[in-house]
Amino acid sequence: MKAQPDTLSGSPVARYYRANDPKWHWLEARETPDVSAFLESANQQQEKWFAPLAPLAEALYKGHLARRELSVTSLETPLDHYTFWSETGSEDDYPLWWRYLNGHPEQRECFFDVQARAADEEFYEMGDMALSPDEQWLAWTEDTQGDERYTLWIKSLPNGRQQALISDIGAGLCWAEDQTAASATLFFTRFDATQRPDSIWRVSLPFEAPEKHAEPALVLREDDTEFWLGIGKTRSRQWLLIESGSKDTSEVYALPAQQPTAAPLCVQPRQAGVEYNIDHRPGAFYRVHNQASTHFQLDYLPESALGDTKAQWQPLIEPRDDVTLEGIDAFSWGLMIAERDHAQAQVVLRRWVLDAHQHRLLDEYLDLPEQPCSQLLEDAPHFDTQILRLREESFTQPPSWFALDLTNGERTLLKRAPVYGTLTPEQLVSRRIWATSSDGEQVPVSIVMRTDLADQPLPTLLYGYGAYGEALDPWFSIARLELLERGAAFAVAHVRGGGERGEPWYLQGKMAHKENSFNDFLAARDALVETGMSDPDRIAAYGASAGGLLVGTCINRAPKAFCAALLDVPFLDVLRTMQNPDLPLTTAEYSEWGNPEEPEVAERIQRYSPMDNITAQHYPALWIEGSWFDTRVSYWEPAKYYAQVTQHQQGSAPILLHTDMSSGHGGASGRFKAWRDTARQDAFILWALGLSAL
């Protein structure tokens, strides 16, 4: 079985080429019939090429289903009045939500059927669900197109009429704490013309007839186009927090949760380059910030001093050179603190028990099951809880949920995601190696493979992201087992620009330092070969969104380093996108990539932007994915890249484009369609790695 590469002759690129527009900018005119015709033609080309691999994709999909638990029940979460959980049927894409009165599990009742709501929609995504303080009303947002514009719905529980209230809003919702028997206040976001969440609104909902609500009232508007707004509530349920943030600057406003019509009070006026976030315990506010150090520190302020411009925050954790303070969670008894160890690229959780004067009565680190791994504090709705839920997973071990009893330190396993099939977690091994980048920096590279194959160079899929300070901490994947069982290895390049080694790691891979990301990724590829872990002729690269920028740039610069690349909703036309402030995200991204109105910034971006550096050379096999309703990376970026690389391809490797005409940036809605898409991508990867035999 062998898929045959297409040639330029007779391809969509040849048929739709316009000599007066060699950069294919005409593809940006969405309403032009030729645009959708070109994309559909490219989809047909891909389907034709892919036909010999269709049986493999079907085998991967069925294998994936056979390995995972299809009927899934979440952990039960008790709130003040009811205990809530979700159940997803074995043939369902979406869950049903259930509840029972605390202490009476025999009174279980289904109060929300998401599967039924999505049944008639080609695309369906739930944005947020929010229970009213008395747990008798449910508000939610949903998107039925994929463009991330949501509609607010509400119903009384368990079986009230579902009513659409407000359209074209953001995903997030937050109830105030002013609920009475007659009404309650709900907060939400709205967008500006570029789909930037620029304003926070509140609406008072009369329970007798929610559809007769008064016009929503503006709470706060953000005029700076680089800043986005969001709203949340402290775990203490005493304060609502409105966060206005750019990529590198924060400003937080607080208002009493029981007085939602009060004017928001600025906690600390914004300062360029200063990021901070706020939490609360009765008597004190806590601030994690980078005003004095990129490693962040923790301060507190007496609650009574909020709004006093002369009040001084008092330090609790000073900056440290080898640790980045990532965040805190406040409880009645103290704080849970997340810290990232730079040397190990590992997050650790730390528990503080505090008295009323912020003195530490207990300071301890939680044990890690292995390194590297991911250990996360799950949502804990009760401010006074003495039992925390932890989620732990690694590249070799599936997610496990534990209850940690703070009164005695006992850990109880609540659930472990089951893994079925012939390849078990115990048959896998994960390793961490260090690549030496072009400037001498040591770059962590994680790799997972079958234990019985670990002593030989393996065909390898190398995954990269490296932007916005996001960390690719270890995660388990059922779908990945299909690749591992067939003899592939999976590796992650933790390049600069990500957050794996703390805030400095991020800063060293953005703006003027973006070149480090590309050099790190190529160094990771070479380290896999030099350590004998990867076959140099069978390394494929994967990058999604800004990871597509990373991989696309490396493919332009070192096409022989990879036998193939998969670019998923890839950010490829960086310069042109950043020159268009009318597009969603552009202005918010200035602090990540720079503003190309400055000539030196434009020149810098142009040097690495994948679209601006396509040359006549032997490109490896490319599988490029786009989405018609994508508002983050417009469909035309992958389409234009496909067209131009096809024109410049000097070899015979296929250049393939698929555009999902019914989804957005997150891809297909519904888990089964998403798994089918993954199986198709994996079939291409296995073909490229020479492992496509059924």
XYZ file of C-alpha atoms in Angstrom:
694
model
C 0.000 0.000 0.000
C 1.501 3.288 -1.100
C -0.023 6.724 -1.544
C 1.067 8.414 -4.735
C 2.254 12.028 -4.686
C 0.361 14.550 -6.794
C 2.152 16.874 -9.184
C 1.544 20.531 -9.895
C 0.102 19.758 -13.311
C -3.653 19.504 -13.002
C -3.656 20.403 -9.313
C -5.904 23.099 -7.814
C -2.861 25.368 -7.667
C -2.377 25.138 -11.432
C -6.058 25.647 -12.172
C -6.634 28.622 -9.889
C -3.323 30.442 -10.248
C -3.605 34.144 -11.128
C -0.514 35.636 -12.710
C -1.404 39.111 -11.409
C -1.537 37.838 -7.813
C 1.425 35.484 -7.272
C 1.052 35.717 -3.483
C -2.519 34.390 -3.677
C -3.976 37.285 -1.714
C -7.260 36.848 -3.583
C -7.959 33.901 -1.277
C -8.685 36.409 1.493
C -11.951 37.435 -0.228
C -14.184 34.904 1.566
C -17.328 35.682 -0.443
C -15.673 35.141 -3.830
C -16.992 31.843 -5.283
C -13.529 30.848 -6.478
C -12.263 30.832 -2.879
C -14.542 28.054 -1.654
C -14.147 26.295 -5.005
C -10.354 26.311 -4.605
C -10.577 24.966 -1.047
C -13.016 22.234 -2.037
C -10.782 21.306 -4.951
C -7.788 21.041 -2.618
C -9.878 18.871 -0.297
C -10.686 16.581 -3.226
C -7.015 16.405 -4.176
C -6.149 15.387 -0.641
C -8.899 12.771 -0.560
C -7.644 11.262 -3.806
C -4.071 11.126 -2.564
C -5.172 9.772 0.778
C -7.378 6.975 -0.599
C -4.725 4.230 -0.235
C -4.289 5.238 3.412
C -8.003 5.234 4.230
C -7.953 1.630 5.544
C -5.073 2.549 7.855
C -6.955 5.602 9.125
C -9.985 3.416 9.817
C -7.808 0.909 11.673
C -6.270 3.703 13.743
C -9.694 5.091 14.565
C -11.072 1.715 15.630
C -7.909 0.991 17.577
C -8.263 4.313 19.350
C -11.853 3.521 20.331
C -10.861 0.069 21.552
C -8.194 1.502 23.847
C -10.286 4.091 25.659
C -13.236 4.158 27.990
C -16.104 5.362 25.782
C -18.735 5.575 28.489
C -17.310 8.203 30.840
C -18.602 9.355 34.216
C -16.899 12.311 35.840
C -16.107 12.603 39.522
C -18.940 13.860 41.670
C -18.551 17.402 42.980
C -20.620 18.436 46.007
C -21.544 22.115 46.168
C -23.551 23.841 48.881
C -26.867 22.152 48.105
C -26.395 19.565 45.374
C -23.793 17.133 44.129
C -23.079 17.426 40.393
C -21.446 15.192 37.787
C -21.562 14.398 34.071
C -22.047 11.183 32.113
C -21.135 10.663 28.467
C -22.669 7.639 26.791
C -20.509 5.256 24.798
C -21.964 6.494 21.508
C -22.377 10.145 22.457
C -20.231 13.136 21.582
C -21.439 15.266 24.469
C -22.324 14.705 28.127
C -25.498 14.683 30.182
C -25.294 16.580 33.471
C -26.790 15.117 36.643
C -27.337 16.140 40.250
C -28.780 14.961 43.541
C -29.540 16.734 46.786
C -26.509 16.395 49.047
C -26.777 13.209 51.062
C -29.524 11.741 48.866
C -27.908 9.961 45.887
C -31.118 8.030 45.298
C -32.714 11.299 44.104
C -30.488 11.679 41.054
C -31.925 13.708 38.185
C -30.647 14.753 34.758
C -30.842 18.533 34.455
C -28.984 19.257 31.204
C -28.621 17.147 28.052
C -25.817 18.626 25.949
C -26.008 15.711 23.501
C -29.595 16.640 22.677
C -28.715 20.308 22.207
C -25.977 19.422 19.713
C -27.988 16.787 17.840
C -29.169 19.037 15.015
C -26.019 21.153 14.701
C -23.172 20.493 12.285
C -20.899 22.272 14.756
C -21.518 22.678 18.472
C -19.271 23.960 21.224
C -20.205 24.715 24.798
C -18.479 27.891 25.939
C -19.220 27.992 29.660
C -21.728 26.703 32.218
C -22.507 28.663 35.364
C -24.787 27.692 38.251
C -26.562 30.421 40.172
C -25.547 30.785 43.830
C -28.609 28.804 44.976
C -27.839 26.137 42.318
C -31.376 26.376 40.901
C -30.588 28.192 37.636
C -28.173 27.235 34.891
C -26.713 29.747 32.452
C -24.562 28.639 29.560
C -23.052 29.889 26.303
C -22.862 27.956 23.061
C -21.344 28.411 19.602
C -23.012 26.621 16.669
C -20.734 27.855 13.907
C -17.130 27.715 15.092
C -16.386 31.445 15.004
C -16.268 31.724 18.821
C -19.291 34.051 18.983
C -21.612 32.704 21.641
C -25.263 32.915 22.640
C -26.356 33.098 26.289
C -29.013 30.589 27.360
C -30.719 30.042 30.713
C -33.069 27.546 32.355
C -34.390 26.758 35.809
C -33.361 23.365 37.176
C -34.044 20.640 36.631
C -36.540 20.852 33.769
C -37.282 24.514 33.073
C -37.709 25.932 29.586
C -34.435 26.654 27.775
C -34.360 30.290 26.693
C -31.884 32.152 24.490
C -31.325 35.602 25.976
C -28.387 37.433 24.370
C -26.398 36.667 21.208
C -22.934 37.569 19.915
C -21.137 37.564 23.258
C -18.014 35.943 24.700
C -17.871 32.465 26.161
C -17.380 33.219 29.854
C -20.089 33.825 32.459
C -20.036 34.799 36.123
C -22.902 35.143 38.599
C -22.799 37.807 41.277
C -23.731 36.895 44.858
C -26.819 39.121 45.040
C -29.401 36.432 44.309
C -32.885 36.785 45.802
C -36.024 34.754 45.271
C -36.909 37.070 42.400
C -33.679 37.767 40.510
C -29.913 37.554 40.237
C -27.152 39.337 38.324
C -25.077 37.691 35.615
C -21.892 39.083 34.046
C -20.607 38.415 30.506
C -18.221 39.847 27.889
C -18.784 41.425 24.491
C -16.477 41.943 21.512
C -15.351 44.873 19.417
C -15.154 44.769 15.612
C -11.978 42.646 15.714
C -13.550 40.119 18.098
C -11.546 41.415 21.025
C -13.385 41.034 24.369
C -13.381 44.742 25.087
C -16.242 45.142 27.556
C -17.857 43.575 30.619
C -21.636 43.743 30.974
C -24.112 42.789 33.648
C -27.752 41.839 33.305
C -30.298 41.418 36.080
C -32.409 38.356 35.323
C -35.973 38.236 36.670
C -36.637 34.561 37.372
C -40.343 34.806 36.663
C -39.614 35.807 33.048
C -35.864 35.919 32.247
C -36.563 36.908 28.641
C -38.016 40.196 29.954
C -34.718 41.294 31.451
C -33.723 44.940 31.240
C -31.047 46.045 28.786
C -27.602 44.861 29.924
C -25.539 47.552 31.642
C -21.938 48.314 30.718
C -19.608 47.656 33.660
C -16.202 48.377 32.123
C -14.846 49.033 28.640
C -11.224 48.624 27.610
C -10.209 51.047 24.844
C -6.607 49.915 24.426
C -6.705 47.443 21.519
C -3.880 45.357 23.003
C -5.911 44.509 26.131
C -8.605 41.853 26.592
C -11.144 41.710 29.408
C -12.370 38.770 31.466
C -14.261 38.324 34.725
C -14.224 35.791 37.545
C -15.012 35.388 41.218
C -12.732 34.614 44.153
C -13.169 31.256 45.842
C -14.197 33.184 48.945
C -17.197 34.373 46.846
C -16.758 37.850 48.294
C -15.235 39.622 45.295
C -15.663 39.763 41.543
C -12.416 40.374 39.670
C -12.280 41.981 36.228
C -8.951 41.361 34.548
C -7.670 43.532 31.723
C -4.547 42.128 30.177
C -2.249 42.312 27.194
C 0.467 39.753 26.530
C 2.772 41.402 29.072
C 0.736 43.858 31.175
C -2.135 43.397 33.655
C -4.705 45.498 35.443
C -7.320 44.108 37.835
C -10.539 45.696 39.089
C -12.484 44.404 42.094
C -16.114 44.872 43.066
C -18.061 43.313 45.947
C -19.817 40.158 44.756
C -22.945 41.076 46.738
C -23.026 44.582 45.268
C -22.715 44.043 41.504
C -23.797 47.614 40.664
C -20.858 49.066 42.624
C -18.141 50.832 40.664
C -15.150 48.585 39.959
C -12.111 49.533 42.037
C -8.669 49.316 40.416
C -6.407 47.121 42.536
C -3.192 48.417 40.965
C -2.950 50.737 37.935
C -1.271 49.155 34.942
C 2.417 49.629 34.344
C 3.889 48.607 31.010
C 5.474 45.165 31.304
C 4.070 44.427 34.774
C 1.847 41.357 35.040
C -0.088 40.489 38.161
C -3.057 38.474 39.368
C -5.092 38.693 42.537
C -6.674 36.308 45.030
C -8.467 36.868 48.307
C -8.926 35.549 51.826
C -11.052 37.459 54.319
C -8.778 40.177 55.649
C -6.206 40.125 52.820
C -5.622 40.346 49.098
C -2.712 38.475 47.534
C -0.785 39.614 44.487
C 1.536 37.490 42.318
C 3.525 39.891 40.132
C 6.715 40.506 38.179
C 7.234 44.172 39.010
C 10.687 43.546 40.451
C 11.648 40.266 38.786
C 10.733 38.113 35.795
C 10.529 35.197 38.238
C 7.493 36.737 40.011
C 6.927 37.233 43.720
C 4.029 37.138 46.194
C 2.776 40.086 48.268
C -0.288 40.749 50.405
C -2.358 43.798 51.299
C -4.834 44.145 54.171
C -8.332 44.061 52.740
C -9.147 47.324 54.476
C -6.387 49.058 52.483
C -7.832 48.241 49.061
C -8.199 51.487 47.160
C -5.685 53.363 49.326
C -3.091 54.604 46.853
C -0.560 55.024 49.674
C -0.944 51.487 51.030
C 2.105 49.276 50.719
C 1.974 45.620 49.714
C 3.986 43.390 52.031
C 6.239 40.624 50.670
C 5.542 36.956 51.370
C 7.741 35.265 48.744
C 10.709 37.136 47.319
C 11.941 36.451 43.752
C 14.292 33.490 43.305
C 16.646 32.951 40.377
C 15.964 29.233 39.958
C 12.168 29.207 40.397
C 9.248 30.987 38.749
C 6.182 31.552 40.919
C 3.327 30.541 38.616
C 0.252 31.189 40.740
C -1.685 30.694 43.958
C -5.063 29.395 45.110
C -6.449 30.933 48.296
C -8.442 28.950 50.869
C -9.695 29.825 54.338
C -6.727 28.032 55.895
C -4.013 29.426 53.613
C -2.577 29.104 50.127
C -1.719 26.453 47.545
C 1.251 27.717 45.550
C 2.449 26.517 42.131
C 6.172 26.915 41.457
C 8.176 25.940 38.384
C 11.675 24.594 38.910
C 13.832 25.913 36.059
C 16.461 23.204 36.171
C 13.995 20.323 36.009
C 11.332 22.103 33.903
C 8.889 20.798 36.497
C 5.949 22.337 38.366
C 5.659 21.575 42.079
C 2.795 22.347 44.456
C 3.447 23.934 47.831
C 1.008 24.281 50.742
C 1.010 27.130 53.226
C -1.155 27.252 56.341
C -1.449 30.870 57.480
C -2.798 32.616 60.547
C -4.719 35.891 60.524
C -1.437 37.836 60.447
C -0.084 35.978 57.374
C 2.434 34.038 59.464
C 3.232 30.560 58.178
C 2.106 27.752 60.446
C 2.958 25.084 57.865
C 5.083 25.106 54.695
C 5.352 21.860 52.743
C 5.805 20.618 49.170
C 3.563 17.882 47.825
C 5.274 14.695 46.697
C 5.577 13.991 42.971
C 4.916 10.465 41.672
C 7.695 10.784 39.069
C 9.632 13.365 37.084
C 8.793 14.767 34.661
C 5.046 14.694 35.272
C 2.070 16.999 35.573
C 0.527 17.515 38.993
C -2.414 19.913 39.020
C -4.813 21.171 41.634
C -8.314 20.467 40.340
C -11.064 23.012 40.846
C -12.078 23.167 44.513
C -15.306 25.135 44.871
C -15.408 25.146 48.684
C -13.324 27.841 50.345
C -13.146 25.903 53.623
C -12.404 22.475 52.189
C -9.869 20.260 53.921
C -9.834 17.789 51.030
C -8.128 18.759 47.786
C -8.338 16.962 44.474
C -5.140 16.409 42.534
C -4.759 15.286 38.935
C -1.519 13.565 37.984
C -0.317 12.243 34.625
C 2.850 11.798 32.595
C 3.926 10.740 29.125
C 3.612 7.101 30.216
C 0.850 7.171 32.837
C -2.789 8.144 32.175
C -4.540 10.740 34.326
C -5.252 9.770 37.918
C -7.328 11.757 40.387
C -6.545 11.721 44.104
C -8.194 13.151 47.184
C -5.626 14.685 49.524
C -6.895 14.942 53.093
C -5.153 17.946 54.611
C -5.980 16.876 58.168
C -3.838 13.736 58.019
C -1.987 13.826 54.668
C -3.689 10.712 53.311
C -4.057 10.328 49.553
C -6.987 8.345 48.185
C -7.199 7.293 44.550
C -10.567 8.455 43.226
C -10.198 7.471 39.589
C -7.612 6.406 37.072
C -8.372 6.657 33.374
C -8.406 3.074 32.090
C -6.281 2.018 29.124
C -7.299 -1.059 27.157
C -5.532 -2.976 24.429
C -2.242 -4.741 23.966
C 0.034 -1.794 24.725
C -0.152 -0.796 28.387
C 1.425 2.139 30.221
C 3.794 -0.289 31.931
C 5.280 -1.107 28.510
C 6.268 2.521 27.873
C 9.325 4.477 28.911
C 9.860 8.229 28.988
C 13.203 9.982 28.924
C 14.455 13.546 29.133
C 17.495 14.611 27.123
C 19.080 18.035 26.717
C 19.855 19.577 23.347
C 22.540 22.230 22.909
C 21.151 25.145 20.915
C 23.188 27.410 18.661
C 23.991 29.824 21.513
C 24.909 27.044 23.936
C 21.612 27.027 25.838
C 20.467 23.628 27.085
C 16.987 22.791 25.774
C 14.920 20.006 27.384
C 13.534 17.360 25.041
C 11.074 14.729 26.229
C 10.615 11.428 24.423
C 8.318 8.449 24.986
C 8.504 5.049 23.278
C 7.964 1.350 23.792
C 10.368 -0.032 26.373
C 11.345 -2.951 24.136
C 12.416 -0.548 21.346
C 14.230 2.000 23.502
C 17.730 0.831 22.572
C 17.540 1.669 18.857
C 16.967 4.715 16.617
C 13.231 4.995 16.021
C 11.020 6.795 13.530
C 9.965 9.855 15.517
C 7.236 12.473 15.592
C 8.691 15.705 17.023
C 6.102 18.066 18.525
C 6.698 21.775 19.054
C 4.889 24.888 20.189
C 6.986 27.533 21.920
C 4.877 30.697 22.207
C 2.970 32.814 24.703
C 4.788 31.213 27.625
C 2.624 28.094 27.357
C 4.297 25.014 28.793
C 4.052 21.581 27.201
C 4.048 19.722 30.490
C 3.787 15.916 30.264
C 0.419 14.606 29.091
C -0.878 11.158 28.301
C -2.605 10.431 24.989
C -4.673 7.393 24.026
C -4.327 8.250 20.330
C -0.548 8.395 20.702
C -0.540 4.705 21.663
C -1.472 3.872 18.072
C 1.774 5.451 16.902
C 3.884 3.958 19.691
C 2.591 0.432 19.180
C 3.521 0.599 15.493
C 7.110 1.422 16.414
C 7.209 5.227 16.433
C 8.581 7.429 19.185
C 6.967 10.691 20.243
C 9.150 13.626 21.281
C 8.460 17.133 22.550
C 10.875 20.019 22.028
C 10.487 22.394 24.985
C 11.836 25.399 23.098
C 12.264 28.940 24.324
C 9.111 30.963 23.885
C 7.245 28.345 25.908
C 7.070 28.324 29.687
C 8.657 24.995 30.585
C 11.590 26.593 32.388
C 9.763 29.585 33.772
C 9.158 33.150 32.692
C 12.758 33.778 31.525
C 12.374 30.835 29.133
C 9.376 32.547 27.596
C 11.044 35.946 27.340
C 14.062 34.433 25.593
C 11.815 33.179 22.772
C 9.638 36.189 21.919
C 9.957 39.538 20.143
C 13.613 40.158 19.212
C 14.580 36.752 20.650
C 12.176 34.670 18.530
C 15.061 33.157 16.581
C 15.888 31.108 19.677
C 12.667 29.114 19.242
C 13.632 27.959 15.755
C 17.228 27.196 16.693
C 16.042 25.216 19.723
C 13.634 23.104 17.671
C 16.288 22.160 15.139
C 18.745 21.475 17.971
C 16.180 19.165 19.570
C 15.852 17.270 16.299
C 19.639 16.878 16.070
C 19.939 15.803 19.723
C 17.447 12.995 19.120
C 19.687 11.728 16.339
C 22.970 12.230 18.212
C 21.733 10.330 21.275
C 20.691 7.409 19.068
C 17.009 7.747 19.867
C 15.754 8.780 16.430
C 16.336 7.626 12.877
C 17.687 10.726 11.075
C 15.797 9.889 7.885
C 12.465 9.325 9.611
C 11.657 12.349 11.759
C 8.353 14.130 11.177
C 7.415 17.467 12.744
C 4.053 18.599 14.137
C 2.976 22.143 14.954
C -0.458 23.677 15.557
C -1.394 27.369 15.577
C 1.758 29.239 16.682
C 3.446 25.830 16.658
C 2.777 25.893 12.913
C 4.893 29.040 12.745
C 7.675 27.225 14.590
C 7.583 24.168 12.335
C 6.915 26.130 9.134
C 9.990 28.289 9.704
C 12.171 25.253 10.439
C 10.889 23.469 7.324
C 11.868 26.472 5.199
C 15.328 26.579 6.733
C 16.123 22.879 7.023
C 13.763 20.880 4.785
C 16.079 17.865 4.820
C 15.869 17.628 8.610
C 12.359 16.182 8.382
C 10.710 13.577 6.212
C 7.325 15.253 6.702
C 5.483 17.918 8.658
C 1.911 18.299 9.830
C 0.781 21.923 10.164
C -2.542 22.202 11.998
C -4.382 25.573 11.716
C -0.880 27.053 11.379
C 0.040 30.720 11.880
C 2.152 31.182 8.743
C 1.588 34.643 7.256
C 2.973 36.463 10.267
C 4.036 39.730 8.689
C 0.888 40.335 6.653
C -1.363 39.370 9.554
C 0.461 41.630 11.988
C 0.183 44.489 9.491
C -3.625 44.246 9.546
C -5.019 45.616 12.848
C -8.578 44.899 11.687
C -8.055 41.146 12.073
C -8.891 39.398 15.349
C -5.890 39.005 17.664
C -3.510 41.267 15.706
C -3.279 44.202 18.116
C -3.194 41.887 21.117
C -0.196 40.133 19.559
C 2.024 43.212 19.255
C 3.701 42.401 22.571
C 4.396 38.843 21.388
C 5.787 39.430 17.888
C 6.134 43.232 17.702
C 4.358 45.968 15.759
C 5.522 45.903 12.131
C 4.754 49.596 11.757
C 8.270 49.893 13.157
C 10.592 49.131 10.195
C 13.087 47.122 12.226
C 10.265 44.950 13.600
C 8.839 44.359 10.125
C 12.280 43.354 8.901
C 12.754 40.998 11.840
C 9.385 39.283 11.336
C 9.936 38.993 7.606
C 13.162 37.087 8.191
C 11.298 34.197 9.807
C 7.659 34.418 8.662
C 7.066 31.088 6.872
C 5.013 32.673 4.070
C 7.769 35.172 3.278
C 10.558 32.623 3.089
C 9.216 29.982 0.708
C 11.912 29.129 -1.813
C 12.437 26.672 -4.637
C 13.709 23.568 -2.838
C 12.865 19.976 -1.988
C 10.157 20.303 0.632
C 9.257 17.258 2.715
C 5.734 15.847 2.594
C 3.331 18.424 4.088
C -0.151 17.904 5.507
C -1.726 21.313 6.109
C -5.016 21.794 7.979
C -7.218 24.899 8.005
C -10.721 25.793 9.240
C -13.236 27.934 7.383
C -14.624 29.637 10.500
C -11.275 30.067 12.249
C -11.097 33.572 13.748
C -7.625 33.099 15.237
C -5.741 31.870 12.171
C -7.736 32.748 9.076
C -8.370 29.907 6.638
C -6.367 31.711 3.951
C -3.048 31.379 5.803
C -2.750 27.592 5.366
C -4.365 27.897 1.903
C -1.869 30.468 0.628
C 1.037 28.546 2.114
C -0.134 25.358 0.410
C -0.423 27.138 -2.933
C 2.991 28.773 -2.800
C 4.874 25.736 -1.498
C 3.239 23.634 -4.219
C 4.539 26.085 -6.803
C 8.060 26.012 -5.346
C 8.267 22.279 -4.654
C 11.315 20.809 -6.401
C 10.815 17.270 -5.185
C 8.071 14.678 -5.475
C 6.822 14.736 -1.850
C 3.112 15.578 -1.634
C 1.899 18.993 -0.486
C -1.655 18.550 0.792
C -4.280 20.940 2.136
C -7.489 20.120 3.937
C -9.902 22.838 5.064
C -12.672 21.903 7.467
C -15.583 23.924 6.106
C -17.681 23.570 9.277
C -15.326 24.293 12.173
C -13.116 26.904 13.781
C -9.676 27.090 15.363
C -10.304 24.194 17.731
C -11.176 21.823 14.899
C -14.104 19.460 14.776
C -16.794 19.567 17.428
C -17.858 16.267 18.936
C -15.325 13.766 20.173
C -15.891 11.091 17.507
C -15.321 13.454 14.587
C -12.270 14.864 16.349
C -10.911 11.333 16.840
C -11.488 10.538 13.154
C -9.564 13.655 12.194
C -6.720 12.589 14.488
C -6.704 9.122 12.913
C -6.349 10.658 9.445
C -3.464 12.805 10.579
C -1.794 9.832 12.253
C -2.170 7.759 9.093
C -0.258 10.429 7.202
C 2.437 10.505 9.904
C 2.841 6.733 9.860
C 3.047 6.783 6.051
C 5.770 9.433 6.227
C 7.674 7.453 8.883
C 7.491 4.249 6.838
C 5.182 2.533 9.316
C 1.944 2.426 7.334
C 1.668 -1.336 6.908
C -1.590 -2.561 8.466
